[in-house]
Short mmCIF file of C-alpha atoms in Angstrom, two decimals:
data_model
loop_
_atom_site.label_atom_id
_atom_site.label_comp_id
_atom_site.label_asym_id
_atom_site.label_seq_id
_atom_site.Cartn_x
_atom_site.Cartn_y
_atom_site.Cartn_z
CA MET A 1 110.21 91.94 17.12
CA LYS A 2 107.56 90.54 14.79
CA THR A 3 104.21 89.62 16.36
CA ASP A 4 102.48 86.44 15.19
CA ILE A 5 98.94 87.52 14.24
CA ASN A 6 97.71 83.97 14.84
CA GLN A 7 98.84 84.14 18.46
CA ILE A 8 97.19 87.40 19.45
CA VAL A 9 94.60 89.63 17.85
CA LYS A 10 93.53 92.68 19.83
CA ILE A 11 90.59 94.99 19.50
CA ILE A 12 91.59 98.54 18.58
CA LEU A 13 89.28 101.36 19.69
CA ILE A 14 89.96 104.88 18.42
CA LEU A 15 88.11 108.06 19.41
CA PHE A 16 88.37 111.05 17.10
CA LEU A 17 87.88 114.69 18.03
CA PRO A 18 85.49 116.47 15.63
CA THR A 19 87.11 119.32 13.70
CA SER A 20 85.86 122.07 11.40
CA MET A 21 84.79 120.78 8.01
CA ILE A 22 87.91 121.65 6.05
CA MET A 23 88.66 119.66 2.93
CA ALA A 24 91.36 116.97 3.48
CA GLN A 25 91.90 117.94 7.13
CA ALA A 26 92.17 114.81 9.25
CA PRO A 27 90.45 114.64 12.65
CA ASP A 28 92.57 114.89 15.79
CA ILE A 29 92.94 111.67 17.76
CA LEU A 30 91.93 111.99 21.41
CA TRP A 31 93.09 108.52 22.37
CA THR A 32 93.57 104.97 21.15
CA LYS A 33 93.21 101.76 23.13
CA SER A 34 94.28 98.19 22.51
CA ILE A 35 91.89 95.85 24.33
CA GLY A 36 92.90 92.22 24.56
CA GLU A 37 93.69 89.19 26.65
CA SER A 38 95.78 86.12 25.94
CA GLU A 39 93.17 84.74 23.52
CA PRO A 40 92.50 86.38 20.13
CA GLN A 41 89.51 88.77 20.07
CA VAL A 42 87.77 90.51 17.19
CA ALA A 43 85.16 93.30 17.36
CA TYR A 44 82.56 93.79 14.62
CA ALA A 45 80.39 96.43 16.30
CA VAL A 46 80.90 99.44 18.60
CA PHE A 47 78.51 102.10 19.87
CA PRO A 48 78.37 104.76 22.61
CA THR A 49 76.38 103.92 25.74
CA GLY A 50 74.13 106.20 27.77
CA ASP A 51 76.74 106.63 30.52
CA GLY A 52 79.30 108.12 28.11
CA GLY A 53 81.22 104.91 27.61
CA PHE A 54 81.35 102.41 24.77
CA MET A 55 80.23 98.85 24.05
CA LEU A 56 82.05 96.51 21.66
CA GLY A 57 80.97 93.11 20.41
CA GLY A 58 82.38 90.27 18.35
CA TYR A 59 84.05 87.01 19.30
CA ILE A 60 86.83 85.56 21.44
CA THR A 61 88.76 82.42 20.47
CA SER A 62 89.41 79.85 23.18
CA THR A 63 90.67 76.25 22.77
CA GLY A 64 90.24 76.60 19.02
CA TYR A 65 86.58 77.67 19.12
CA ARG A 66 84.82 81.05 19.09
CA ASP A 67 82.35 82.48 21.59
CA PHE A 68 80.32 85.68 21.54
CA TYR A 69 82.33 88.44 23.22
CA MET A 70 81.26 91.79 24.67
CA VAL A 71 83.40 94.58 26.18
CA LYS A 72 82.13 97.55 28.22
CA THR A 73 84.43 100.57 28.56
CA ASP A 74 84.23 104.00 30.12
CA GLY A 75 84.50 107.22 28.11
CA GLY A 76 88.28 106.95 28.04
CA GLY A 77 88.29 103.42 26.63
CA GLU A 78 89.25 101.75 29.93
CA VAL A 79 87.64 98.32 30.27
CA ILE A 80 84.91 98.08 32.91
CA TRP A 81 83.98 94.47 32.23
CA THR A 82 84.09 91.76 29.56
CA LYS A 83 81.69 88.89 28.95
CA SER A 84 81.72 85.83 26.71
CA TYR A 85 78.77 83.65 25.76
CA GLY A 86 78.63 80.28 24.07
CA GLU A 87 78.82 76.52 24.31
CA ALA A 88 82.13 74.71 24.72
CA GLY A 89 83.34 73.01 21.56
CA ARG A 90 81.14 75.05 19.23
CA TYR A 91 81.69 78.12 17.02
CA GLU A 92 79.67 81.25 17.92
CA SER A 93 80.47 84.66 16.45
CA ALA A 94 78.50 87.88 17.08
CA LYS A 95 78.24 90.22 14.08
CA TRP A 96 76.12 93.03 15.54
CA MET A 97 74.85 94.28 18.87
CA ILE A 98 72.62 97.09 20.10
CA GLU A 99 71.54 98.68 23.33
CA THR A 100 67.90 97.78 24.03
CA ALA A 101 65.08 99.93 25.34
CA ASP A 102 65.42 98.45 28.85
CA GLY A 103 69.09 99.47 29.10
CA GLY A 104 70.44 96.00 28.34
CA TYR A 105 72.02 94.63 25.17
CA ILE A 106 71.30 92.09 22.48
CA LEU A 107 73.92 90.36 20.31
CA ALA A 108 73.16 88.66 16.99
CA GLY A 109 75.37 86.29 15.05
CA GLY A 110 75.89 82.70 14.00
CA ARG A 111 76.21 79.39 15.81
CA GLY A 112 77.65 76.22 14.30
CA GLN A 113 75.27 73.29 13.85
CA ASP A 114 75.76 69.71 15.03
CA PRO A 115 77.31 67.10 12.69
CA PRO A 116 76.64 66.20 9.91
CA TYR A 117 75.69 69.86 9.23
CA SER A 118 78.53 71.43 11.25
CA SER A 119 79.62 73.56 8.28
CA ASN A 120 76.25 75.35 8.49
CA THR A 121 75.21 77.99 11.01
CA ASP A 122 72.01 78.98 12.78
CA ILE A 123 70.94 82.43 13.96
CA TYR A 124 72.09 82.94 17.56
CA LEU A 125 70.69 85.72 19.77
CA VAL A 126 71.84 86.59 23.30
CA LYS A 127 69.95 89.16 25.41
CA THR A 128 71.65 90.60 28.49
CA ASP A 129 70.95 93.13 31.20
CA ALA A 130 72.96 96.34 31.60
CA ASN A 131 75.76 94.41 33.33
CA GLY A 132 76.09 91.81 30.59
CA GLU A 133 74.31 89.03 32.49
CA VAL A 134 72.31 86.72 30.22
CA GLN A 135 68.52 87.11 30.39
CA TRP A 136 67.74 84.75 27.52
CA SER A 137 69.24 83.25 24.38
CA SER A 138 67.61 81.96 21.20
CA ILE A 139 68.72 79.61 18.40
CA ILE A 140 66.77 79.87 15.13
CA GLY A 141 67.38 77.74 12.06
CA PHE A 142 67.04 74.45 10.19
CA GLU A 143 69.64 71.68 10.21
CA ASP A 144 70.00 71.20 6.45
CA VAL A 145 70.38 74.89 5.55
CA SER A 146 72.67 77.69 6.73
CA GLU A 147 71.38 80.94 8.23
CA SER A 148 73.63 83.78 9.43
CA ALA A 149 72.81 87.11 11.10
CA ASN A 150 74.58 90.34 10.14
CA SER A 151 72.44 93.03 11.81
CA ILE A 152 69.62 93.44 14.33
CA VAL A 153 67.37 96.29 15.45
CA GLN A 154 64.64 96.56 18.05
CA THR A 155 61.22 97.10 16.50
CA SER A 156 58.42 99.42 17.55
CA ASP A 157 56.53 96.56 19.25
CA GLY A 158 59.52 95.73 21.49
CA GLY A 159 60.60 92.70 19.46
CA TYR A 160 63.54 92.37 17.08
CA ILE A 161 64.19 92.13 13.34
CA VAL A 162 67.30 90.30 12.14
CA CYS A 163 68.78 90.35 8.64
CA GLY A 164 71.41 88.10 7.16
CA SER A 165 72.04 85.40 4.59
CA TYR A 166 70.38 82.07 3.78
CA TRP A 167 71.95 79.13 1.96
CA ALA A 168 69.94 76.09 0.89
CA THR A 169 71.39 74.77 -2.39
CA PRO A 170 74.02 75.79 -4.97
CA GLN A 171 71.17 76.28 -7.44
CA THR A 172 69.62 79.10 -5.38
CA GLY A 173 72.87 80.52 -3.97
CA TYR A 174 72.88 82.91 -1.00
CA ASP A 175 69.63 84.79 -0.44
CA VAL A 176 68.51 87.67 1.77
CA PHE A 177 67.13 86.38 5.05
CA LEU A 178 64.83 88.20 7.49
CA ILE A 179 63.59 86.97 10.87
CA LYS A 180 61.13 88.79 13.13
CA THR A 181 61.05 87.75 16.80
CA THR A 182 59.16 88.67 19.94
CA ASP A 183 60.83 90.53 22.80
CA LEU A 184 61.95 87.10 24.12
CA GLY A 185 63.54 85.95 20.85
CA VAL A 186 60.70 83.66 19.72
CA GLN A 187 60.35 83.60 15.94
CA GLU A 188 57.19 85.27 14.61
CA TRP A 189 57.92 85.05 10.88
CA ARG A 190 60.76 84.56 8.43
CA GLN A 191 61.31 85.61 4.82
CA VAL A 192 63.81 84.41 2.21
CA LEU A 193 64.17 86.95 -0.63
CA ASN A 194 65.77 85.58 -3.80
CA PHE A 195 66.68 88.08 -6.52
CA GLU A 196 68.12 85.59 -9.03
CA ASP A 197 68.82 81.83 -8.77
CA GLY A 198 72.48 80.88 -8.51
CA LYS A 199 73.60 84.39 -7.50
CA ALA A 200 74.60 85.61 -4.03
CA GLU A 201 72.48 88.18 -2.18
CA ARG A 202 73.48 89.10 1.37
CA ALA A 203 71.65 91.44 3.74
CA LEU A 204 74.12 93.43 5.87
CA GLY A 205 72.08 96.22 7.46
CA ILE A 206 68.46 96.84 8.45
CA GLU A 207 66.25 99.60 9.87
CA GLN A 208 62.53 99.87 10.52
CA ALA A 209 60.73 102.22 8.14
CA ASP A 210 58.23 104.86 9.20
CA ASP A 211 55.30 102.74 7.97
CA GLY A 212 56.31 99.73 10.09
CA GLY A 213 58.02 97.89 7.26
CA TYR A 214 61.77 97.43 6.88
CA LEU A 215 64.67 98.86 4.89
CA VAL A 216 67.42 96.36 4.08
CA THR A 217 70.80 97.02 2.51
CA GLY A 218 73.69 94.79 1.47
CA LYS A 219 75.27 93.37 -1.68
CA THR A 220 74.02 91.35 -4.65
CA GLN A 221 75.40 89.52 -7.67
CA ALA A 222 71.97 89.38 -9.27
CA PHE A 223 71.57 90.99 -12.68
CA ASN A 224 75.38 90.94 -13.22
CA VAL A 225 76.78 88.58 -15.87
CA ASN A 226 80.29 88.82 -14.37
CA TYR A 227 79.17 87.97 -10.82
CA ASP A 228 80.56 91.22 -9.41
CA TYR A 229 78.69 92.70 -6.44
CA ASP A 230 76.46 95.76 -6.49
CA ALA A 231 75.07 97.57 -3.46
CA PHE A 232 71.32 97.38 -2.94
CA ILE A 233 68.52 98.78 -0.84
CA LEU A 234 65.13 97.12 -0.61
CA LYS A 235 61.91 97.98 1.16
CA THR A 236 59.56 95.40 2.67
CA ASN A 237 56.13 95.59 4.25
CA ILE A 238 55.51 94.80 7.91
CA VAL A 239 55.76 91.02 7.34
CA GLY A 240 58.94 91.16 5.24
CA GLU A 241 57.42 90.93 1.76
CA MET A 242 59.47 92.95 -0.74
CA GLU A 243 57.85 96.12 -2.08
CA TRP A 244 60.74 97.57 -4.10
CA LEU A 245 64.44 97.07 -4.83
CA LYS A 246 67.18 99.42 -6.03
CA THR A 247 70.78 98.52 -6.93
CA TYR A 248 73.79 100.81 -7.19
CA GLY A 249 77.12 100.05 -8.80
CA GLU A 250 79.32 99.74 -11.86
CA ASP A 251 80.21 96.73 -13.96
CA TRP A 252 83.24 94.51 -13.44
CA PRO A 253 85.87 94.99 -12.06
CA TRP A 254 84.05 97.16 -9.49
CA TYR A 255 82.50 95.69 -6.35
CA GLU A 256 80.04 97.72 -4.25
CA GLN A 257 78.37 96.78 -0.97
CA THR A 258 76.64 98.66 1.86
CA TYR A 259 76.71 97.77 5.55
CA HIS A 260 74.42 100.33 7.16
CA ILE A 261 71.51 102.63 6.40
CA ILE A 262 70.23 105.74 8.19
CA HIS A 263 67.26 108.04 7.67
CA THR A 264 67.93 111.62 6.55
CA SER A 265 65.99 114.74 7.53
CA ASP A 266 64.49 115.16 4.03
CA GLY A 267 62.85 111.72 4.14
CA GLY A 268 65.57 109.93 2.16
CA PHE A 269 68.25 107.46 3.19
CA PHE A 270 72.02 107.45 3.46
CA LEU A 271 73.93 104.21 2.77
#
């Protein structure tokens, strides 16, 4: 029997058992879980929690609209609770979530604007306690431009740094967008980083650097005559001003992009 993908989309969670590092040897699967209800759900982020379980985040579709969606499971992938967050009749989609220093969670994503700018999105942040109960939410953006969040991390001062994309006009194209907030989601500063007018630059991952600045990674069309994407990493100072930029990739027809960055023990980075 064929399943209609438009009727039901389920979140798939797979846990792999580590194996010895033998070339081409696949890991052993401990278990798989299909997590879903009658409405379609999509997960963009998953991470282990301190109690040995897992947390997933993304969106759930109800009555034709999307809301932020979060799922807490135990170590075997069994659902402990689910939560959704959003306003009726509006699109909200979480792209990233993290566990915060107080044991709660924060979700970052986009929220559709009011007409006549309903095709645009604002940054939408939802902070919860350890049980998924909302502590605060924050909407950051301007009506005549589109801002979207792709990643968030908690900063050393207890606040948050968000990276994503910014669209103002076709002449500028998509640009890298950074927002720094307080621990309550109040904007402290924002930066729009444009590599080349008319080309698309999107920030997909962010980490705080050892000097208090930020490392941002993603994809860019800048410097490419064929508009193909290259991966990039850039470094900013503590207020989001760019200090250096590196791109990685081959010419058309190759597309390269990076979604995450981690520090390595020798002081470098892995993308």
